[in-house]
Amino acid sequence: MNLLDTLLRCVGTLVAFLVLPLVVGQAEHKVMAHMQGRLGPMYAGGFHGWAQLVADGVKFAQKEDIVPAGADRRIFRLAPAVALLPYLLVLLVIPVGPDGLVGQAVDAGIFFVLAVMGIGVLGSLMGGWASANKFSLLGALRTAAQLMSYELPMLLAAASVAMAAGTVSLPGIVDAFHWWWVPWQLIGAFVFFTAGLAELQRPPFDMPVADSEIIFGAYTEYTGLRFALFLLSEYAGIVVLCGLTTVLFLGGWHGPFSDGLGWLWTLVKTFALAFVVLWLRVTYPRLREDQLMRFAWTVLIPLALAQLALTGIVKVAIS
């Protein structure tokens, strides 16, 4: 039974990893089509453009797989997998529902999640350096600078929730959740979610991959399915970020009839946040590189420190 249970958890996590990012990708086509009046994504396959994602997959599969002549071929080919796999590992430890509905419970869940997500930057660095392209290398360096800058406010915001719950275990944080945490931890939620968007290089924090300035950043030389893997890692990152925000700040599976429908509440909250991510893409203009750095160090970090101080005051007052 232990072996069967482990196998079922691994298969469930793998299915979620393969399906949920594609659902987010399909939703992005439709959300952008409605908000910006784009006609193309509404026609593929007939009704409401249901086959747009299939068309994209066929397009990527048909494109020629090109490796630059001066590239480090082994590192160039390995980079997409390094960028994608950390999100699979993170999905393993995100609790979906009560009574152990999680791929693998980890006692130091917050530390594990933040450490593994930090590995993703290596994929961009490897791809940019191995491409033998100065534009790709510039994009990779910008990506590394941005991710390292936004890692600190993200960690501080997560530490605030751990302090409030008295544990660094993700299921333990959800178990300790109370409804009045939402306004109390609102600043931390904003910092965590915003820093996560910057780490995913999602608009308006997408200067490292700005197509109008540096072509497509570290991924300029990638084509076909390898480029599709980088896009898949972005959508998988959206799922992971929204799932973590749900678990840490929105109570995870807590809601009406949570004993039986806890998993549904987790998914509803996660996809509601994913819609916000897509909404932001069509709403705000791209920030310049100096604005990105200034926002991290002069806005998000002070807010995260203020949230930590508030959490400490409230904990002392309660005790």
PDB file of N, CA and C in Angstrom, residues 240-293:
ATOM      1  N   VAL A 240       2.388  27.486  -9.989  1.00  0.00           N
ATOM      2  CA  VAL A 240       3.084  27.330  -8.705  1.00  0.00           C
ATOM      3  C   VAL A 240       2.947  28.597  -7.864  1.00  0.00           C
ATOM      4  N   LEU A 241       3.171  29.757  -8.471  1.00  0.00           N
ATOM      5  CA  LEU A 241       3.064  31.015  -7.726  1.00  0.00           C
ATOM      6  C   LEU A 241       1.665  31.205  -7.160  1.00  0.00           C
ATOM      7  N   CYS A 242       0.648  30.984  -7.983  1.00  0.00           N
ATOM      8  CA  CYS A 242      -0.727  31.171  -7.512  1.00  0.00           C
ATOM      9  C   CYS A 242      -1.105  30.131  -6.468  1.00  0.00           C
ATOM     10  N   GLY A 243      -0.607  28.903  -6.627  1.00  0.00           N
ATOM     11  CA  GLY A 243      -0.864  27.884  -5.616  1.00  0.00           C
ATOM     12  C   GLY A 243      -0.209  28.214  -4.292  1.00  0.00           C
ATOM     13  N   LEU A 244       1.024  28.691  -4.318  1.00  0.00           N
ATOM     14  CA  LEU A 244       1.706  29.064  -3.079  1.00  0.00           C
ATOM     15  C   LEU A 244       1.035  30.260  -2.418  1.00  0.00           C
ATOM     16  N   THR A 245       0.629  31.255  -3.207  1.00  0.00           N
ATOM     17  CA  THR A 245      -0.064  32.411  -2.636  1.00  0.00           C
ATOM     18  C   THR A 245      -1.365  31.981  -1.980  1.00  0.00           C
ATOM     19  N   THR A 246      -2.061  31.037  -2.616  1.00  0.00           N
ATOM     20  CA  THR A 246      -3.305  30.507  -2.044  1.00  0.00           C
ATOM     21  C   THR A 246      -3.044  29.815  -0.713  1.00  0.00           C
ATOM     22  N   VAL A 247      -1.999  28.986  -0.664  1.00  0.00           N
ATOM     23  CA  VAL A 247      -1.697  28.220   0.550  1.00  0.00           C
ATOM     24  C   VAL A 247      -1.216  29.131   1.673  1.00  0.00           C
ATOM     25  N   LEU A 248      -0.372  30.103   1.347  1.00  0.00           N
ATOM     26  CA  LEU A 248       0.242  30.931   2.386  1.00  0.00           C
ATOM     27  C   LEU A 248      -0.675  32.048   2.875  1.00  0.00           C
ATOM     28  N   PHE A 249      -1.457  32.644   1.981  1.00  0.00           N
ATOM     29  CA  PHE A 249      -2.165  33.878   2.345  1.00  0.00           C
ATOM     30  C   PHE A 249      -3.685  33.802   2.227  1.00  0.00           C
ATOM     31  N   LEU A 250      -4.218  32.814   1.514  1.00  0.00           N
ATOM     32  CA  LEU A 250      -5.668  32.760   1.304  1.00  0.00           C
ATOM     33  C   LEU A 250      -6.320  31.542   1.948  1.00  0.00           C
ATOM     34  N   GLY A 251      -5.584  30.839   2.768  1.00  0.00           N
ATOM     35  CA  GLY A 251      -6.201  29.743   3.513  1.00  0.00           C
ATOM     36  C   GLY A 251      -6.263  28.422   2.790  1.00  0.00           C
ATOM     37  N   GLY A 252      -5.677  28.325   1.605  1.00  0.00           N
ATOM     38  CA  GLY A 252      -5.642  27.040   0.915  1.00  0.00           C
ATOM     39  C   GLY A 252      -7.010  26.433   0.720  1.00  0.00           C
ATOM     40  N   TRP A 253      -7.227  25.265   1.336  1.00  0.00           N
ATOM     41  CA  TRP A 253      -8.480  24.533   1.130  1.00  0.00           C
ATOM     42  C   TRP A 253      -9.626  25.018   2.013  1.00  0.00           C
ATOM     43  N   HIS A 254      -9.400  26.004   2.868  1.00  0.00           N
ATOM     44  CA  HIS A 254     -10.468  26.464   3.763  1.00  0.00           C
ATOM     45  C   HIS A 254     -11.592  27.123   2.962  1.00  0.00           C
ATOM     46  N   GLY A 255     -12.810  26.759   3.301  1.00  0.00           N
ATOM     47  CA  GLY A 255     -13.999  27.294   2.654  1.00  0.00           C
ATOM     48  C   GLY A 255     -15.199  26.451   3.056  1.00  0.00           C
ATOM     49  N   PRO A 256     -16.400  26.798   2.571  1.00  0.00           N
ATOM     50  CA  PRO A 256     -17.580  25.983   2.897  1.00  0.00           C
ATOM     51  C   PRO A 256     -17.399  24.527   2.460  1.00  0.00           C
ATOM     52  N   PHE A 257     -17.780  23.603   3.331  1.00  0.00           N
ATOM     53  CA  PHE A 257     -17.687  22.159   3.053  1.00  0.00           C
ATOM     54  C   PHE A 257     -16.252  21.758   2.680  1.00  0.00           C
ATOM     55  N   SER A 258     -15.287  22.316   3.412  1.00  0.00           N
ATOM     56  CA  SER A 258     -13.887  22.071   3.078  1.00  0.00           C
ATOM     57  C   SER A 258     -13.473  20.620   3.292  1.00  0.00           C
ATOM     58  N   ASP A 259     -14.198  19.887   4.137  1.00  0.00           N
ATOM     59  CA  ASP A 259     -13.827  18.486   4.365  1.00  0.00           C
ATOM     60  C   ASP A 259     -13.936  17.664   3.088  1.00  0.00           C
ATOM     61  N   GLY A 260     -14.950  17.953   2.287  1.00  0.00           N
ATOM     62  CA  GLY A 260     -15.130  17.205   1.048  1.00  0.00           C
ATOM     63  C   GLY A 260     -14.698  17.950  -0.200  1.00  0.00           C
ATOM     64  N   LEU A 261     -14.758  19.287  -0.131  1.00  0.00           N
ATOM     65  CA  LEU A 261     -14.471  20.102  -1.312  1.00  0.00           C
ATOM     66  C   LEU A 261     -13.237  20.977  -1.129  1.00  0.00           C
ATOM     67  N   GLY A 262     -12.365  20.628  -0.192  1.00  0.00           N
ATOM     68  CA  GLY A 262     -11.183  21.442   0.050  1.00  0.00           C
ATOM     69  C   GLY A 262     -10.314  21.603  -1.188  1.00  0.00           C
ATOM     70  N   TRP A 263     -10.128  20.495  -1.928  1.00  0.00           N
ATOM     71  CA  TRP A 263      -9.304  20.558  -3.148  1.00  0.00           C
ATOM     72  C   TRP A 263      -9.888  21.531  -4.167  1.00  0.00           C
ATOM     73  N   LEU A 264     -11.245  21.595  -4.210  1.00  0.00           N
ATOM     74  CA  LEU A 264     -11.894  22.498  -5.164  1.00  0.00           C
ATOM     75  C   LEU A 264     -11.648  23.952  -4.792  1.00  0.00           C
ATOM     76  N   TRP A 265     -11.682  24.262  -3.495  1.00  0.00           N
ATOM     77  CA  TRP A 265     -11.416  25.634  -3.058  1.00  0.00           C
ATOM     78  C   TRP A 265      -9.980  26.036  -3.395  1.00  0.00           C
ATOM     79  N   THR A 266      -9.052  25.115  -3.235  1.00  0.00           N
ATOM     80  CA  THR A 266      -7.659  25.411  -3.589  1.00  0.00           C
ATOM     81  C   THR A 266      -7.538  25.737  -5.070  1.00  0.00           C
ATOM     82  N   LEU A 267      -8.185  24.945  -5.915  1.00  0.00           N
ATOM     83  CA  LEU A 267      -8.114  25.185  -7.360  1.00  0.00           C
ATOM     84  C   LEU A 267      -8.810  26.477  -7.752  1.00  0.00           C
ATOM     85  N   VAL A 268      -9.954  26.772  -7.135  1.00  0.00           N
ATOM     86  CA  VAL A 268     -10.684  28.001  -7.467  1.00  0.00           C
ATOM     87  C   VAL A 268      -9.852  29.232  -7.129  1.00  0.00           C
ATOM     88  N   LYS A 269      -9.256  29.235  -5.943  1.00  0.00           N
ATOM     89  CA  LYS A 269      -8.418  30.375  -5.548  1.00  0.00           C
ATOM     90  C   LYS A 269      -7.189  30.485  -6.441  1.00  0.00           C
ATOM     91  N   THR A 270      -6.596  29.343  -6.779  1.00  0.00           N
ATOM     92  CA  THR A 270      -5.397  29.354  -7.625  1.00  0.00           C
ATOM     93  C   THR A 270      -5.707  29.936  -8.994  1.00  0.00           C
ATOM     94  N   PHE A 271      -6.795  29.505  -9.606  1.00  0.00           N
ATOM     95  CA  PHE A 271      -7.113  29.996 -10.948  1.00  0.00           C
ATOM     96  C   PHE A 271      -7.645  31.424 -10.918  1.00  0.00           C
ATOM     97  N   ALA A 272      -8.233  31.851  -9.807  1.00  0.00           N
ATOM     98  CA  ALA A 272      -8.616  33.261  -9.687  1.00  0.00           C
ATOM     99  C   ALA A 272      -7.373  34.150  -9.692  1.00  0.00           C
ATOM    100  N   LEU A 273      -6.335  33.725  -8.989  1.00  0.00           N
ATOM    101  CA  LEU A 273      -5.074  34.471  -9.004  1.00  0.00           C
ATOM    102  C   LEU A 273      -4.403  34.392 -10.372  1.00  0.00           C
ATOM    103  N   ALA A 274      -4.509  33.240 -11.038  1.00  0.00           N
ATOM    104  CA  ALA A 274      -3.940  33.111 -12.379  1.00  0.00           C
ATOM    105  C   ALA A 274      -4.613  34.089 -13.342  1.00  0.00           C
ATOM    106  N   PHE A 275      -5.909  34.295 -13.179  1.00  0.00           N
ATOM    107  CA  PHE A 275      -6.606  35.287 -14.008  1.00  0.00           C
ATOM    108  C   PHE A 275      -6.043  36.682 -13.766  1.00  0.00           C
ATOM    109  N   VAL A 276      -5.710  36.987 -12.512  1.00  0.00           N
ATOM    110  CA  VAL A 276      -5.105  38.290 -12.207  1.00  0.00           C
ATOM    111  C   VAL A 276      -3.756  38.425 -12.923  1.00  0.00           C
ATOM    112  N   VAL A 277      -2.976  37.351 -12.959  1.00  0.00           N
ATOM    113  CA  VAL A 277      -1.685  37.381 -13.656  1.00  0.00           C
ATOM    114  C   VAL A 277      -1.893  37.704 -15.136  1.00  0.00           C
ATOM    115  N   LEU A 278      -2.878  37.062 -15.753  1.00  0.00           N
ATOM    116  CA  LEU A 278      -3.155  37.318 -17.167  1.00  0.00           C
ATOM    117  C   LEU A 278      -3.702  38.727 -17.375  1.00  0.00           C
ATOM    118  N   TRP A 279      -4.512  39.183 -16.455  1.00  0.00           N
ATOM    119  CA  TRP A 279      -5.095  40.523 -16.525  1.00  0.00           C
ATOM    120  C   TRP A 279      -3.996  41.585 -16.492  1.00  0.00           C
ATOM    121  N   LEU A 280      -3.007  41.386 -15.634  1.00  0.00           N
ATOM    122  CA  LEU A 280      -1.925  42.361 -15.515  1.00  0.00           C
ATOM    123  C   LEU A 280      -1.135  42.482 -16.818  1.00  0.00           C
ATOM    124  N   ARG A 281      -1.039  41.379 -17.565  1.00  0.00           N
ATOM    125  CA  ARG A 281      -0.263  41.426 -18.809  1.00  0.00           C
ATOM    126  C   ARG A 281      -0.857  42.413 -19.808  1.00  0.00           C
ATOM    127  N   VAL A 282      -2.167  42.507 -19.859  1.00  0.00           N
ATOM    128  CA  VAL A 282      -2.802  43.374 -20.851  1.00  0.00           C
ATOM    129  C   VAL A 282      -3.154  44.738 -20.277  1.00  0.00           C
ATOM    130  N   THR A 283      -2.715  45.009 -19.044  1.00  0.00           N
ATOM    131  CA  THR A 283      -3.122  46.256 -18.382  1.00  0.00           C
ATOM    132  C   THR A 283      -1.977  47.237 -18.229  1.00  0.00           C
ATOM    133  N   TYR A 284      -0.804  46.768 -17.805  1.00  0.00           N
ATOM    134  CA  TYR A 284       0.281  47.681 -17.440  1.00  0.00           C
ATOM    135  C   TYR A 284       1.419  47.627 -18.456  1.00  0.00           C
ATOM    136  N   PRO A 285       2.052  48.764 -18.717  1.00  0.00           N
ATOM    137  CA  PRO A 285       3.203  48.784 -19.629  1.00  0.00           C
ATOM    138  C   PRO A 285       4.447  48.203 -18.952  1.00  0.00           C
ATOM    139  N   ARG A 286       5.406  47.847 -19.769  1.00  0.00           N
ATOM    140  CA  ARG A 286       6.648  47.251 -19.287  1.00  0.00           C
ATOM    141  C   ARG A 286       7.484  48.287 -18.536  1.00  0.00           C
ATOM    142  N   LEU A 287       8.050  47.864 -17.395  1.00  0.00           N
ATOM    143  CA  LEU A 287       8.934  48.735 -16.627  1.00  0.00           C
ATOM    144  C   LEU A 287      10.347  48.684 -17.190  1.00  0.00           C
ATOM    145  N   ARG A 288      11.062  49.804 -17.091  1.00  0.00           N
ATOM    146  CA  ARG A 288      12.466  49.815 -17.475  1.00  0.00           C
ATOM    147  C   ARG A 288      13.287  49.040 -16.449  1.00  0.00           C
ATOM    148  N   GLU A 289      14.513  48.686 -16.848  1.00  0.00           N
ATOM    149  CA  GLU A 289      15.372  47.891 -15.961  1.00  0.00           C
ATOM    150  C   GLU A 289      15.667  48.628 -14.660  1.00  0.00           C
ATOM    151  N   ASP A 290      15.942  49.935 -14.726  1.00  0.00           N
ATOM    152  CA  ASP A 290      16.225  50.689 -13.504  1.00  0.00           C
ATOM    153  C   ASP A 290      14.987  50.798 -12.626  1.00  0.00           C
ATOM    154  N   GLN A 291      13.811  50.886 -13.247  1.00  0.00           N
ATOM    155  CA  GLN A 291      12.568  50.932 -12.466  1.00  0.00           C
ATOM    156  C   GLN A 291      12.311  49.598 -11.772  1.00  0.00           C
ATOM    157  N   LEU A 292      12.656  48.502 -12.449  1.00  0.00           N
ATOM    158  CA  LEU A 292      12.496  47.180 -11.840  1.00  0.00           C
ATOM    159  C   LEU A 292      13.326  47.047 -10.573  1.00  0.00           C
ATOM    160  N   MET A 293      14.594  47.434 -10.666  1.00  0.00           N
ATOM    161  CA  MET A 293      15.479  47.319  -9.509  1.00  0.00           C
ATOM    162  C   MET A 293      15.057  48.264  -8.384  1.00  0.00           C
TER     163      MET A 293
END
